[in-house]
Coordinates of C-alpha atoms in Angstrom, one line a residue:
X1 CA 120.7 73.2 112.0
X2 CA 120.7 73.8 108.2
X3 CA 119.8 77.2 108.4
X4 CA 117.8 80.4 110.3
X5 CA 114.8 82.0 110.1
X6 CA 115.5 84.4 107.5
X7 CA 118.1 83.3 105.6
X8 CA 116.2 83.3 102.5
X9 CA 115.5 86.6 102.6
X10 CA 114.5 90.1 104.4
X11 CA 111.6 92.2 102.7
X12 CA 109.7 95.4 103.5
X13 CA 106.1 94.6 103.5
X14 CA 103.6 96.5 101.4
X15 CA 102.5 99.3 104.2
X16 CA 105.5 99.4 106.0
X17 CA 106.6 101.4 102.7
X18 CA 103.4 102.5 101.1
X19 CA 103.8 105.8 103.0
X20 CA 99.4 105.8 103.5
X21 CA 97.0 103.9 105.4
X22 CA 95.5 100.4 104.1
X23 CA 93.5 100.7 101.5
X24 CA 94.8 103.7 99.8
X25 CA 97.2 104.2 97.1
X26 CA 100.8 104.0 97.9
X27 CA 102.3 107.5 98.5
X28 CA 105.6 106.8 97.4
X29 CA 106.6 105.2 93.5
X30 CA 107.0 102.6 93.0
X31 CA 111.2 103.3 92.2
X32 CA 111.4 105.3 95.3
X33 CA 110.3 102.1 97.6
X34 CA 112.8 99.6 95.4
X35 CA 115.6 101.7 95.5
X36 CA 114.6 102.2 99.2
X37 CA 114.6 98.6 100.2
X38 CA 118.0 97.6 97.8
X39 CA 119.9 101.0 100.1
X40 CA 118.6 99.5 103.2
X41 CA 120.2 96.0 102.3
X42 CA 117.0 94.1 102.2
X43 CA 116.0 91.4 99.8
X44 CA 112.5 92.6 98.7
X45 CA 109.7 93.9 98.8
X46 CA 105.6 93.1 99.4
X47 CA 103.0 94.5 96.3
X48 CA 99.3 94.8 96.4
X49 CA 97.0 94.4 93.8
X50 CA 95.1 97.0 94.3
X51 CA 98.2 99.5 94.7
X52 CA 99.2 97.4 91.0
X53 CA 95.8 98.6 89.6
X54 CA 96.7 102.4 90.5
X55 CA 99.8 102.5 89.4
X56 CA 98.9 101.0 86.0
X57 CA 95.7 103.9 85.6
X58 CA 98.8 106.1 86.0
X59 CA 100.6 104.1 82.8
X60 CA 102.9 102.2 85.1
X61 CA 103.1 98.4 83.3
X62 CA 104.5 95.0 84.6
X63 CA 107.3 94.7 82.1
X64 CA 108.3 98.8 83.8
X65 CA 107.8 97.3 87.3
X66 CA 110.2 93.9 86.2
X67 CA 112.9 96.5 84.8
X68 CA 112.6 99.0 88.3
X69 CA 113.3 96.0 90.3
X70 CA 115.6 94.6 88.0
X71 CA 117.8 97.9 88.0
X72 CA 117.2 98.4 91.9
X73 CA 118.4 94.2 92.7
X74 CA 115.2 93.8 94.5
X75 CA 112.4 91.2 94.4
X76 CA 109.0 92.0 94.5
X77 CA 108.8 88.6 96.8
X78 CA 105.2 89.0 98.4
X79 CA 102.3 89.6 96.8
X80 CA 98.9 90.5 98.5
X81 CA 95.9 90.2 99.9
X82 CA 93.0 88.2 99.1
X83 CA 90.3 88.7 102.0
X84 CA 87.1 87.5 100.0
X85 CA 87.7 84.1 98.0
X86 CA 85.1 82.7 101.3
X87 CA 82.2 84.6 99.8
X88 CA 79.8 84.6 97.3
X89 CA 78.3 86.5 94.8
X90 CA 80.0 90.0 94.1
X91 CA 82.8 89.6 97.0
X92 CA 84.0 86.9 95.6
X93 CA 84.2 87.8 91.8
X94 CA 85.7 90.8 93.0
X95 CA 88.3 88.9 95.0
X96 CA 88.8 86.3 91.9
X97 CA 89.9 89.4 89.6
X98 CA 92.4 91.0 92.3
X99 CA 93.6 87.1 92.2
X100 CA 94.2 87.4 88.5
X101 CA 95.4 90.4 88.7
X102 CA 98.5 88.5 91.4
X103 CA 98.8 86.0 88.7
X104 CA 99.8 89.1 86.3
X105 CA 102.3 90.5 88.7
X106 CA 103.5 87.1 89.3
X107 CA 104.3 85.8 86.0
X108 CA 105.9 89.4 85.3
X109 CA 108.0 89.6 88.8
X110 CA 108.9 85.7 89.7
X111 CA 106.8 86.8 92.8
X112 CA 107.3 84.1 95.9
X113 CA 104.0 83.8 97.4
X114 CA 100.9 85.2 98.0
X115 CA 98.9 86.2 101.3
X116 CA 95.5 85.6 101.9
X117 CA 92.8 86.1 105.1
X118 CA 89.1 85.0 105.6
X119 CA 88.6 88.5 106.2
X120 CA 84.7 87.6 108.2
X121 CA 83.8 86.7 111.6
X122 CA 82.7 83.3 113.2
X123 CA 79.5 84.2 112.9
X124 CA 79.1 84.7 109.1
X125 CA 81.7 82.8 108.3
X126 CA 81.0 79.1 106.1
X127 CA 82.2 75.8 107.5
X128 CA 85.5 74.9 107.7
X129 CA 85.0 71.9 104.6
X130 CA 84.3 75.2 102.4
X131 CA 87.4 77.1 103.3
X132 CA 89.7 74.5 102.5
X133 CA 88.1 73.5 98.9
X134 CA 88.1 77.5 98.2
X135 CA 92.0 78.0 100.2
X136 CA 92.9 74.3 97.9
X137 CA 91.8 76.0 94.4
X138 CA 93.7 79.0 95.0
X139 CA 96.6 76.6 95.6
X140 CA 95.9 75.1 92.4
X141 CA 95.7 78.2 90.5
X142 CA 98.3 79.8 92.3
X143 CA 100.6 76.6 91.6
X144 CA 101.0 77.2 87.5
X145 CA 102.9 80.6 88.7
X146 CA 105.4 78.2 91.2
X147 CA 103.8 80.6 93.8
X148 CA 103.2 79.2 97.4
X149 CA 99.8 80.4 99.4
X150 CA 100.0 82.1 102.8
X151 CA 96.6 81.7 105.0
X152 CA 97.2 84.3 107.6
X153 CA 95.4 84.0 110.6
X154 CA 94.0 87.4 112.8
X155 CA 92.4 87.4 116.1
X156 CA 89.6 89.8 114.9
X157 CA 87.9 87.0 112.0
X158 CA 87.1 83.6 111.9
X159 CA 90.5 82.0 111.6
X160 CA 91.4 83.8 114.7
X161 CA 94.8 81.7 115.6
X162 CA 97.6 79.4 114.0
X163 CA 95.8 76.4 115.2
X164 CA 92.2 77.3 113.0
X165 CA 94.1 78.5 109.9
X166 CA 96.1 75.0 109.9
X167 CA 93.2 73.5 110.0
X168 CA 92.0 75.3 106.6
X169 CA 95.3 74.4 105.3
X170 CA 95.9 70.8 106.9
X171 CA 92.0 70.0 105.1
X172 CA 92.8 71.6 101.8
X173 CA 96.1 69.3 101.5
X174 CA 97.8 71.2 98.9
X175 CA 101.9 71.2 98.7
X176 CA 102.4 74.8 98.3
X177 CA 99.7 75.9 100.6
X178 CA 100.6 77.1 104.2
X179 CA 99.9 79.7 107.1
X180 CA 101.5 83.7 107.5
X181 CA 102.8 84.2 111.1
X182 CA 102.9 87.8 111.7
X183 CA 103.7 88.5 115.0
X184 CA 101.4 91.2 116.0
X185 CA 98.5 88.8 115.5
X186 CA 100.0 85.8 117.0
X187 CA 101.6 87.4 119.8
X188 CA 99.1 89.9 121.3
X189 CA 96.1 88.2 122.0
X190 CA 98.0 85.7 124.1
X191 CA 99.8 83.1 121.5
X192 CA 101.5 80.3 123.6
X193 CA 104.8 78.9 123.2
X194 CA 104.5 75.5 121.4
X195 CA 101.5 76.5 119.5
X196 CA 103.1 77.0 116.4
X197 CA 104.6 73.3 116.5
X198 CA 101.2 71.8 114.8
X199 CA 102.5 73.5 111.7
X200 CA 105.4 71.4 109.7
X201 CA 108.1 74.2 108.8
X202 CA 107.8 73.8 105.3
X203 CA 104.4 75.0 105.2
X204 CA 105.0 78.2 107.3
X205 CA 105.0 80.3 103.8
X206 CA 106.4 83.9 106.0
X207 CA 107.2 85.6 109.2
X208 CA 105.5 89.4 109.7
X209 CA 107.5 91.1 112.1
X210 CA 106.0 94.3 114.2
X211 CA 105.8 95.1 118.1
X212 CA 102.9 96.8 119.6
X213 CA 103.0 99.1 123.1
X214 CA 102.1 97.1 125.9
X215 CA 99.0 99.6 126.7
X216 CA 96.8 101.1 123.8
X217 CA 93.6 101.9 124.7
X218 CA 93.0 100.9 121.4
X219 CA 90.9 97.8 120.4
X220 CA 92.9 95.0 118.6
X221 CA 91.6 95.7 115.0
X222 CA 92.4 99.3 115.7
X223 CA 96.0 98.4 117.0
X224 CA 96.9 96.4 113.9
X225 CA 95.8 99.3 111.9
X226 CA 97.2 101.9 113.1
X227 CA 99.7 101.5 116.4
X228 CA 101.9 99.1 115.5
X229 CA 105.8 99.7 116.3
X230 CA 109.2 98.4 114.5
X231 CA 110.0 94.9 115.9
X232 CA 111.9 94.7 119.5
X233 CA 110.8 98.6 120.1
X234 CA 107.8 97.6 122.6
X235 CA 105.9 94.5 124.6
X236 CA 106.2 91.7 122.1
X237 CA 108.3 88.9 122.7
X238 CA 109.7 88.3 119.4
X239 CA 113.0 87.0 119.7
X240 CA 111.0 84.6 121.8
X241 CA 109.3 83.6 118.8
X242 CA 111.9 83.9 116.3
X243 CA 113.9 81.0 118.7
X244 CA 110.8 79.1 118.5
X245 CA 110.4 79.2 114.5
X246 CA 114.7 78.5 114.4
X247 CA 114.1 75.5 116.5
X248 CA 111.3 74.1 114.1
X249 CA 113.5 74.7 111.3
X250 CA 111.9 77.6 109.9
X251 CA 113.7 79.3 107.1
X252 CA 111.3 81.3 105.2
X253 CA 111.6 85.0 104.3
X254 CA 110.9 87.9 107.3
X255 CA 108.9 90.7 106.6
X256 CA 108.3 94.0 108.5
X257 CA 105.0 95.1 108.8
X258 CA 104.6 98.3 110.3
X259 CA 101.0 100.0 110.3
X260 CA 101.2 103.5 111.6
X261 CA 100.5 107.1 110.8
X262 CA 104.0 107.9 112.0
X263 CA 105.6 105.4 110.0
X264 CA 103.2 106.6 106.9
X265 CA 105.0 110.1 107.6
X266 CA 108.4 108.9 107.2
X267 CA 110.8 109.5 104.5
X268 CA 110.3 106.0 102.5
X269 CA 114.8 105.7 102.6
X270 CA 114.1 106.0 106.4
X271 CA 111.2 103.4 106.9
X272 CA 112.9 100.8 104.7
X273 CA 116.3 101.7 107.1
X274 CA 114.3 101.2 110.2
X275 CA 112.5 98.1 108.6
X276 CA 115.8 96.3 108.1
X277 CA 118.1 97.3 111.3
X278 CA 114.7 96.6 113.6
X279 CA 114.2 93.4 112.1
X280 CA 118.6 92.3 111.8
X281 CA 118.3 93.2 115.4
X282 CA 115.4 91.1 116.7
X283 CA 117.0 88.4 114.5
X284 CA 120.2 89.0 116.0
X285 CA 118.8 88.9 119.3
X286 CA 117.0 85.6 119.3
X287 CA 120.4 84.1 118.1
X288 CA 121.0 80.9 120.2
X289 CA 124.1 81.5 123.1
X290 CA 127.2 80.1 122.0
X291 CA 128.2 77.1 122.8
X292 CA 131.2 76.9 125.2

């Protein structure tokens, strides 16, 4: 084996250091969550457009976001989240300015990748054909910034599970297009071992770590928004996974996504510290037993 899951980075996802719920601008600056992540020893960090778009009303430019992470030693590596490039009319030239507004960040912050979702349920949702030309041309936009794609897959829309999103991303055939696997939504509907085989490693673009209690009450949208737990804390079996992804030869970055009003409370020094020794941990965990 050439390498682990990982080993080319450790981030902090948008909202597991925002400090807020989705949707909402982030609670902490933009400084405070760089300097966060670079004390906590990880790599980088996850940016979305929309929290971009309130930090420049407040006078905050891209050069002044290059030079904070510059100073702090941390990437802005992930850049999100497109949810309406499936639609038409108003959604989706709303979701084709966000997308420039990525393409802005990226040239500025040597940004990684980019995470999209088809953010709309079977039942409104166009054919597959039509996803993959819309998922391809984002590729081919997104290619002029040396950015890869991420389709992530949720259990709540129409590309409910790995094996649908590859499908997008199999169809659309472009080189630095490929599929998020975040383990809340692969994991707690049911995900299989195996099922994440179809995918070639090279197009698995990131790994979203969280956990989730093994009881809720809560429905599965409302879970991923709101009762997720730091990775190896609760039901999920994610050093399962994380052996699964080392054994394909995965080696993409690991984030930690963390959607809760407790971890929204937290001190952003002490969620990016949790982020990283809950994720080294899992990692740690699902290393292979010595050979004797």
């Amino acid at each position: 084996m050439t390498g682990r899951l990982g080993d080319s980075g450790l981030l902090a996802c948008h909202h597991t250091i925002s400090g807020v719920a989705v949707g909402q601008p982030a609670r902490h600056s933009f400084r405070e969550r760089a300097e966060a992540a670079s004390a906590a020893g990880l790599t980088g960090i996850g940016l979305t457009a929309q929290d971009f778009l309130a930090l420049r009303a407040d006078g905050v430019t891209v050069q002044g976001l290059r030079q904070i992470a510059d100073d702090s030693g941390v990437a802005v590596t992930e850049l999100e989240f497109l949810n309406g490039w499936w639609a038409e009319g108003e959604r989706l030239a709303a979701d084709r300015r966000a997308e420039e507004v990525l393409y802005e960040l990226a040239a500025a912050l040597g940004s990684r990748h980019i995470n999209v979702g088809a953010s709309v349920s079977a039942t409104d949702a166009p054919d597959r054909a039509l996803l993959a030309d819309r998922f391809g041309a984002i590729c081919d936009r997104a290619a002029a910034y040396r950015l890869l794609v991420g389709l992530e897959y949720m259990p709540f829309f129409v590309l409910a599970d790995v094996a649908s999103a590859w499908e997008v991303v199999h169809l659309a055939g472009r080189p630095n297009g490929g599929i998020v696997v975040d383990a809340f939504h692969h994991l707690r509907p049911g995900g299989r071992p195996g099922e994440l085989r179809v995918v070639p490693p090279g197009h698995i673009v990131t790994v979203q770590l969280g956990d989730v209690p093994s009881q809720t009450g809560l429905s599965l949208l409302e879970e991923a928004l709101g009762a997720r737990t730091w990775p190896g804390d609760d039901a999920l079996d994610l050093p399962g996974l994380v052996r699964e992804l080392d054994e394909m030869g995965v080696t993409c970055p690991v984030g930690v996504e963390v959607l809760s009003p407790s971890v929204q409370a937290l001190p952003v020094g002490e969620a990016a510290r949790l982020a990283a020794e809950s994720a080294r941990r899992v990692l740690a965990t699902a290393d292979p037993e010595p050979m004797s």
